[in-house]
Short mmCIF file of C-alpha atoms and ligand atoms in Angstrom, two decimals:
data_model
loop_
_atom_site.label_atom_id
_atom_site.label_comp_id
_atom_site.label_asym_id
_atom_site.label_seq_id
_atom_site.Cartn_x
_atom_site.Cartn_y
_atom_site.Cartn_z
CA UNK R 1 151.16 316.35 52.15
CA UNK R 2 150.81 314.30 55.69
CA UNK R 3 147.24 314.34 55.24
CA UNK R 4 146.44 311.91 53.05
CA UNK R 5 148.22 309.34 55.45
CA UNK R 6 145.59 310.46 58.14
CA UNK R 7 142.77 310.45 55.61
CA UNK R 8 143.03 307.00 55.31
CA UNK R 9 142.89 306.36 59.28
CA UNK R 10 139.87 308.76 59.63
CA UNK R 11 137.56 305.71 59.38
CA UNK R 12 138.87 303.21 61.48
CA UNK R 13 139.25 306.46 64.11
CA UNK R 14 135.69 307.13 63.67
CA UNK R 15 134.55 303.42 65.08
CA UNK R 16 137.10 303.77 67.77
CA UNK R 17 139.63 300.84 66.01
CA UNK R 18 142.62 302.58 65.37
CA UNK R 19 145.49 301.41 67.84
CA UNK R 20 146.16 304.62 70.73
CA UNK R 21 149.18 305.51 70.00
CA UNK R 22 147.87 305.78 65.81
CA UNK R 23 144.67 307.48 67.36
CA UNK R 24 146.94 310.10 69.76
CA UNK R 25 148.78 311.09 66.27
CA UNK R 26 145.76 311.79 64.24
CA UNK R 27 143.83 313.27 67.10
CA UNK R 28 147.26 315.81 67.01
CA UNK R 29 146.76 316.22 63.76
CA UNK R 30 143.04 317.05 63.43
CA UNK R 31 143.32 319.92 65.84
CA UNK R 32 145.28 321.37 63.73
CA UNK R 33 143.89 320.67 60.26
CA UNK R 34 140.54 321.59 59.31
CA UNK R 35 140.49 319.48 55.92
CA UNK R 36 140.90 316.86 58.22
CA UNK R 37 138.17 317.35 60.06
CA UNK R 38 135.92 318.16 57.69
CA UNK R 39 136.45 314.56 56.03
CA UNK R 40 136.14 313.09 59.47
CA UNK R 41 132.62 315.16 59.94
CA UNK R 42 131.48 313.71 56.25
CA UNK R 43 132.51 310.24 57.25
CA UNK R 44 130.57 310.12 60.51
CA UNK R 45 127.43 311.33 58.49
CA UNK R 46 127.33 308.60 56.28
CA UNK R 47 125.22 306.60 58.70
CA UNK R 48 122.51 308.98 59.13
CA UNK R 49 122.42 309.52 55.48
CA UNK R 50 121.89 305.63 55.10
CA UNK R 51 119.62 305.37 57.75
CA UNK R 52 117.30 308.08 56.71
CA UNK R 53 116.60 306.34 53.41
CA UNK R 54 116.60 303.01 55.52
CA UNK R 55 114.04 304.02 58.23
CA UNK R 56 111.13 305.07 55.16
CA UNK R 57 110.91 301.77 54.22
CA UNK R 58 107.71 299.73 54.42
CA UNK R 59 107.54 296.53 54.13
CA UNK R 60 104.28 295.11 52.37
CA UNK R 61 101.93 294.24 54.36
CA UNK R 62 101.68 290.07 53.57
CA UNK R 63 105.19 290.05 53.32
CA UNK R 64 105.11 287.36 56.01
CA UNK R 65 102.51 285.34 54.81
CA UNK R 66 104.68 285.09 51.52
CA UNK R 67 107.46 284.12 53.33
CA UNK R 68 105.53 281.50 55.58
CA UNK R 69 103.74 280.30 52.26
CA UNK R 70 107.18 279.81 50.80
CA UNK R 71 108.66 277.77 53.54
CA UNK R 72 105.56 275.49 54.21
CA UNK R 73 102.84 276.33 56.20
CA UNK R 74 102.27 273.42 58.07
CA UNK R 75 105.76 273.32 59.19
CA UNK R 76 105.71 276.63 60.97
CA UNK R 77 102.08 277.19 62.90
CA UNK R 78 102.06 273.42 63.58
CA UNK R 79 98.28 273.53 63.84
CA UNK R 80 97.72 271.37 60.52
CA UNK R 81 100.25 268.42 62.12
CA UNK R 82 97.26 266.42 63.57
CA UNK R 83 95.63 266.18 59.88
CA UNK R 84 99.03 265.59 58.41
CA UNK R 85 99.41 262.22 60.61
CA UNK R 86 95.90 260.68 59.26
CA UNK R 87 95.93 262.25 56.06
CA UNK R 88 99.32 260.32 54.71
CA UNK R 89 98.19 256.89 55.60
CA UNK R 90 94.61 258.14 54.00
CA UNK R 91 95.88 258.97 50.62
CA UNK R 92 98.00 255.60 50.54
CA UNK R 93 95.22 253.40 51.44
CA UNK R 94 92.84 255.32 48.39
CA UNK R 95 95.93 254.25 46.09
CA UNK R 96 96.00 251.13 47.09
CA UNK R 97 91.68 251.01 46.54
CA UNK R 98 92.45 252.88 43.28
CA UNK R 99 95.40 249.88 42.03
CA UNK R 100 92.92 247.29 43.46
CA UNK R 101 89.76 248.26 41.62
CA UNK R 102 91.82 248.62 38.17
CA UNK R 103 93.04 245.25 38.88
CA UNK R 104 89.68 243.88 39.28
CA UNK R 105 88.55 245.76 36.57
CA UNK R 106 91.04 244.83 34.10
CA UNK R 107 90.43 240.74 35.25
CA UNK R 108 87.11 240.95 34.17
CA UNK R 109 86.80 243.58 30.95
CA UNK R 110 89.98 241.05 29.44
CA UNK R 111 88.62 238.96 26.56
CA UNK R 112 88.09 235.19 27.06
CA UNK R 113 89.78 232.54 24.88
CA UNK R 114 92.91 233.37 22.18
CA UNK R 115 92.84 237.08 20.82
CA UNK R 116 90.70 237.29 17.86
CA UNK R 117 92.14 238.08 14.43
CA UNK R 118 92.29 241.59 13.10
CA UNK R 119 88.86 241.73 11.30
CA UNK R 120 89.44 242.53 7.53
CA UNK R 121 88.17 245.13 6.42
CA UNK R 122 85.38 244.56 4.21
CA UNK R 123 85.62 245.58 0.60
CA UNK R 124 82.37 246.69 -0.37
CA UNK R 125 81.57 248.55 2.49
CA UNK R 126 84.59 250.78 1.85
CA UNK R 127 84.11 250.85 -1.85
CA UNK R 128 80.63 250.06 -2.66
CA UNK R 129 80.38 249.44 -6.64
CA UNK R 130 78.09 251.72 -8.37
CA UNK R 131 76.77 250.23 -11.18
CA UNK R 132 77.85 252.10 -14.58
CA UNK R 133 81.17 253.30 -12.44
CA UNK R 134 84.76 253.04 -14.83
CA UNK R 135 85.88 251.94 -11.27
CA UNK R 136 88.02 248.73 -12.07
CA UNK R 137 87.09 245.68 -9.91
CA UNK R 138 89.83 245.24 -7.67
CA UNK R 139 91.99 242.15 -8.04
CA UNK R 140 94.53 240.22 -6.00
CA UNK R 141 97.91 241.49 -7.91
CA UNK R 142 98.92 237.87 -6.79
CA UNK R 143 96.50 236.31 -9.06
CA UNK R 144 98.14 237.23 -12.10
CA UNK J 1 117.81 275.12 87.61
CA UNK J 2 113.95 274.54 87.38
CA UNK J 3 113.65 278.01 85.23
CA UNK J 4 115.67 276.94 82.72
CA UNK J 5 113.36 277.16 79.86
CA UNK J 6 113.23 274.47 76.82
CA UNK J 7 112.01 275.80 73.84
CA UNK J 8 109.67 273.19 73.21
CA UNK J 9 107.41 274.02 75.93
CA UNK J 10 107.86 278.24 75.00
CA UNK J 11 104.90 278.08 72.80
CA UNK J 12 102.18 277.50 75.06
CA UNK J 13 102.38 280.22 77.73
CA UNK J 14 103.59 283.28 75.13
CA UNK J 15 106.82 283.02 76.11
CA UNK J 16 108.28 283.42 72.75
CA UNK J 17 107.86 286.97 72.45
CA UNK J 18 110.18 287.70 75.58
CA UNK J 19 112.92 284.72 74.39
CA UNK J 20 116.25 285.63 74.01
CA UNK J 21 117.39 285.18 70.03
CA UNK J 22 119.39 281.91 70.90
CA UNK J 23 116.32 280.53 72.54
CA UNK J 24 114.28 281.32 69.91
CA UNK J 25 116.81 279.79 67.32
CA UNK J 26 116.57 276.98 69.03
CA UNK J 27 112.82 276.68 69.38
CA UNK J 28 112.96 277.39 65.77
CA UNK J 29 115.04 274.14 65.28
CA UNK J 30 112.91 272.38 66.79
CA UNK J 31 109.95 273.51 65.02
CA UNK J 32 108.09 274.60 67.76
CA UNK J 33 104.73 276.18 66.49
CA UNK J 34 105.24 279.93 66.66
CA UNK J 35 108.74 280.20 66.86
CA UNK J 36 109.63 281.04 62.80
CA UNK J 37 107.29 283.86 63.19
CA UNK J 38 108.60 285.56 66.15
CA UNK J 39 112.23 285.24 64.32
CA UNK J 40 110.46 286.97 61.62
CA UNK J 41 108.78 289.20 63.01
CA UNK J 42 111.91 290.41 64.87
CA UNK J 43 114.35 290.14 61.64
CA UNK J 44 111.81 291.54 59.04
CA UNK J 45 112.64 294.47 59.12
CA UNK J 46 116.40 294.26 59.12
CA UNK J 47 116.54 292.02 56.65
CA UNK J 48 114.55 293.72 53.94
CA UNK J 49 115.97 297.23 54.52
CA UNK J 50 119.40 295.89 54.17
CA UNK J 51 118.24 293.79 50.93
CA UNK J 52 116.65 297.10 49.67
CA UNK J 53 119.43 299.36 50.07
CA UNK J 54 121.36 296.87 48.57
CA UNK J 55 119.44 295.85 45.47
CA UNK J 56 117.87 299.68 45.03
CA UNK J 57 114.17 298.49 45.07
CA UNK J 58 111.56 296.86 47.50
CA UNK J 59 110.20 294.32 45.10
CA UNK J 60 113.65 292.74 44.95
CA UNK J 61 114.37 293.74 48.23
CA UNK J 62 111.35 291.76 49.56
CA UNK J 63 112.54 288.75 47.12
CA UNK J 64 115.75 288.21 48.26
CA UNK J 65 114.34 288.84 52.26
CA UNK J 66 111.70 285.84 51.84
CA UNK J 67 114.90 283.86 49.95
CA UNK J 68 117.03 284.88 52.78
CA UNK J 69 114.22 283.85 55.67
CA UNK J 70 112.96 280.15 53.50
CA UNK J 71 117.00 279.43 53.68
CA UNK J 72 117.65 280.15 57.47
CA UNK J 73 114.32 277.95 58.11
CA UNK J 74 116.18 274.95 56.47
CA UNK J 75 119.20 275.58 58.06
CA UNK J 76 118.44 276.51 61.18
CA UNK J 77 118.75 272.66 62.67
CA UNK J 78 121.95 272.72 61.76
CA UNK J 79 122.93 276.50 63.16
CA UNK J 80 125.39 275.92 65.81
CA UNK J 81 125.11 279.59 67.05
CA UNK J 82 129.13 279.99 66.25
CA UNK J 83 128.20 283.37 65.20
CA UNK J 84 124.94 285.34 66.31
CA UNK J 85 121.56 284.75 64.40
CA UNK J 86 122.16 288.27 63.61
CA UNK J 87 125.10 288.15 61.87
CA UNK J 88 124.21 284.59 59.92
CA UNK J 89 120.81 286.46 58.49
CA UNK J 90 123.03 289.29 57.55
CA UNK J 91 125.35 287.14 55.81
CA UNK J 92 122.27 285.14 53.89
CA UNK J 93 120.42 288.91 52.67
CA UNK J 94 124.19 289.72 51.78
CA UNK J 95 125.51 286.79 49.81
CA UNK J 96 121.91 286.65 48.19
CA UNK J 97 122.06 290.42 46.97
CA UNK J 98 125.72 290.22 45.40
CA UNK J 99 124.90 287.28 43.66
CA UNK J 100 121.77 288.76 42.13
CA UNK J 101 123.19 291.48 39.94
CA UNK J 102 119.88 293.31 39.07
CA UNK J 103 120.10 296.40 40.60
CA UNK J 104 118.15 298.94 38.94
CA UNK J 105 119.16 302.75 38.52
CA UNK J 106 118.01 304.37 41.35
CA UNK J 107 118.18 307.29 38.74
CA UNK J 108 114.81 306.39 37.44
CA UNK J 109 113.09 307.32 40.68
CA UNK J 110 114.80 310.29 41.13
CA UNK J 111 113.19 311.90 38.01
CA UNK J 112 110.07 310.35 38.81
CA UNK J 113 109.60 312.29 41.79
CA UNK J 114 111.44 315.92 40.61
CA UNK J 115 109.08 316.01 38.02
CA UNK J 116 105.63 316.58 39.39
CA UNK J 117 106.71 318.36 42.47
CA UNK J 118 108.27 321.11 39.76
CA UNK J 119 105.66 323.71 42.18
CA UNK J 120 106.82 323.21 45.30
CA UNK J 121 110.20 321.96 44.81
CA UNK J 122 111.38 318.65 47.37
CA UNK J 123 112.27 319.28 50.35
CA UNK J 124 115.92 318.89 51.25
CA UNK J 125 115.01 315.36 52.88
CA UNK J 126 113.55 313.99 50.06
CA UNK J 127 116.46 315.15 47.48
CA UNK J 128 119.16 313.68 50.20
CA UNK J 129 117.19 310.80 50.24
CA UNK J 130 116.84 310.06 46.59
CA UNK J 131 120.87 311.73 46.33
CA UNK J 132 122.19 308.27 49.05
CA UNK J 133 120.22 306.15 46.93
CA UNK J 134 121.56 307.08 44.00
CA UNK J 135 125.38 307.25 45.58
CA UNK J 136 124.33 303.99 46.58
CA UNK J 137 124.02 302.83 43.17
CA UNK J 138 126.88 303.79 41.58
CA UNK J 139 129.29 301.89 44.45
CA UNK J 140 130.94 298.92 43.44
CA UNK J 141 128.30 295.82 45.34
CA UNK J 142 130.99 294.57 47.43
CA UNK J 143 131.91 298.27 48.82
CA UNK J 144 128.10 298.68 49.04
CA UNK J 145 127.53 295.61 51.18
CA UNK J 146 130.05 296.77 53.54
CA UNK J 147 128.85 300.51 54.32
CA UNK J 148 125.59 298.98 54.90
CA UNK J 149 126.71 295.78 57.82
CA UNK J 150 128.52 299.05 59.15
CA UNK J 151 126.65 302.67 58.99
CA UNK J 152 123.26 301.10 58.37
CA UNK J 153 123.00 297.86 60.46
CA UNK J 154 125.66 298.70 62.60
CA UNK J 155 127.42 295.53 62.71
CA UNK J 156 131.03 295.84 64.74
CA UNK J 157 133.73 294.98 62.67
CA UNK J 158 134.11 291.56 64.22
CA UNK J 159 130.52 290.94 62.94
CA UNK J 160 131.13 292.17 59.69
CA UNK J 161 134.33 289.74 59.81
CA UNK J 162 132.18 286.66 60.06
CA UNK J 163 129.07 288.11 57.73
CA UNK J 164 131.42 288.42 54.86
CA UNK J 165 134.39 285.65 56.09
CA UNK J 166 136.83 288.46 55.80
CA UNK J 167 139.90 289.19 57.69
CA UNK J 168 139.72 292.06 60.15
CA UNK J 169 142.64 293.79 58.29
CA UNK J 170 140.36 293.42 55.10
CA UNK J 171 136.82 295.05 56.74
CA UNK J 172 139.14 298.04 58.06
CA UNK J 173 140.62 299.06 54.61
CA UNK J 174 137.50 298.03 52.76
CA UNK J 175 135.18 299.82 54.61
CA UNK J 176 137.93 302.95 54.88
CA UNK J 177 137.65 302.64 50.69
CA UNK J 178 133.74 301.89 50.89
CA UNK J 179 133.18 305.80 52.81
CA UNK J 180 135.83 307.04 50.81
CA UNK J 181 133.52 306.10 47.35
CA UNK J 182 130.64 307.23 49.49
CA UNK J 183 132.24 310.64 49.73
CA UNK J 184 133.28 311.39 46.83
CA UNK J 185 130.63 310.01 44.98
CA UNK J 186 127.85 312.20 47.07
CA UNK J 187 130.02 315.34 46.36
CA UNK J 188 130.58 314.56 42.63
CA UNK J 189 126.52 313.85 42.04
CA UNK J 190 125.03 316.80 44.35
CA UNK J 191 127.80 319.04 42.44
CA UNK J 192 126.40 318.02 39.39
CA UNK J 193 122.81 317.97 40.46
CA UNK J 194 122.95 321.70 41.55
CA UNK J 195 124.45 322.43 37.84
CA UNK J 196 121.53 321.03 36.30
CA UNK J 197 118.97 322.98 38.37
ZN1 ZN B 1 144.92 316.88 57.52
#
């Protein structure tokens, strides 16, 4: 069967890229052979049949106010570029406030003299003794 | 010499909407205000049918379009126009879509919308329709992704060359064996569509 040599030239005939002298041979061949031309037909309708499906499609609505949101707005109306150039140097000179009145804050708030020892905690206010209690008095297990 | 325009002064005057792509690209480089959205504006479309078709639903579709359109804005001071915009957003949508593998059965919507309409039943259209989406489907990606640059976009095979960095020996036997599937796979589903009914 010669035909399934042809079959596989049908597409590249179809978009006009099969070499003449290939494209005078199946051209031959396809007056004679209906099979052959009914493939050819089917081939050539592909693209309708894609671009039916392709030409019903809507695209939403915000689709590109997603797609500016995603890349940066600023970067692509150019209209917030002005408040860019003041705000940078605005937010670094509120850190440097910020660092400054910690600083300041800290100098002041820090205790005066050595660091006071850990206060110990007092006994009786933990443990208050209640008279008639079978608590036993605690003791310094060094004193023994 | 005087008309030769610069895109950084297209902005002001409108002149964006009339720019030729490689101006625009350019002015888009540049970051001239108005620029990206003319691009997408133009390339919207385009780019989200070709995502859709390829990934079998418009949420996706629209996913990998605004993934597709955030990449070309980063890149696009470095495009050196060696191949058209065109073909460089095809090539984005296309690499983007066979490296997400999530392609859902466009089965599902087939049923969905035989089964109300049981009264009058679709209308030849419709059934095609849902039929190419659902040939679609069932084709390998890479076969897929060709049949669309070609029958859908219409990309000429030099294009479809650079969108997929294939040889041109390679995009005339794949895209031979892509309408091949096509075929055969519309005839095997409509045969056994009209059993069923
Ligand atoms: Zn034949």
């Amino acid at each position: 069967m010669t035909c399934r040599l042809y079959e596989e030239q049908l597409s590249s005939y179809l978009d006009g890229e099969l070499p003449a002298r290939r494209a005078a041979r199946l051209d031959a061949h396809l007056k004679t052979c209906p099979h052959c031309r009914a493939e050819l037909t089917a081939l050539g309708g592909i693209a309708g049949r894609l671009r039916a499906v392709s030409s019903q499609v809507q695209v939403s609505h915000d689709f590109d106010r997603r797609v500016i949101r995603a890349v940066g707005y600023w970067h692509v109306t150019g209209w917030q570029k002005p408040v860019r150039s003041y705000l940078k140097p605005l937010v670094i000179l509120a850190l440097f406030l910020l660092a400054m009145m910690g600083a300041v804050w800290h100098f002041f708030t820090r205790p005066l003299g050595p660091p006071l020892p850990e206060p110990q905690p007092a006994i009786s206010a933990v443990a208050p003794v209640v008279p008639g209690a079978s608590v036993p008095p605690m003791q310094d297990p060094e004193a023994r | 010499m005087e008309d030769v325009v610069r895109p950084g002064n297209l902005s002001a005057d409108g002149r964006l909407a009339t720019a030729d792509d490689a101006t625009l690209v350019a002015a888009c480089a540049e970051r001239v205000p108005g620029a990206f959205q003319e691009l997408l504006s133009r390339y919207r479309r385009p780019a989200v049918t070709l995502a859709y078709q390829m990934m079998g639903n418009l949420e996706d579709a629209e996913d990998v379009a605004q993934e597709a359109f955030v990449r070309v804005f980063q890149a696009i001071p470095r495009f050196r126009g060696q191949a058209s915009f065109s073909t460089w957003l095809y090539r984005i949508v296309t690499n983007l879509c066979l490296g997400s593998r999530r392609r859902r059965k466009a089965t599902v919507a087939l049923d969905a919308v035989r089964e109300p309409r049981a009264s009058d039943s679709p209308s030849r259209q419709v059934t095609e329709a849902l039929l190419t989406r659902q040939v679609l489907g069932a084709m390998a990606p890479e076969l897929r992704a060709i049949l669309l640059l070609r029958d859908q976009e219409g990309l000429s095979y030099t294009e479809i060359a650079e969108a997929l960095r294939l040889p041109l020996g390679t995009v005339r036997s794949r895209l031979s064996k892509a309408r091949t599937a096509f075929r055969q796979m519309w005839r095997k589903l409509s045969e056994s569509g009209e059993e069923q009914s």
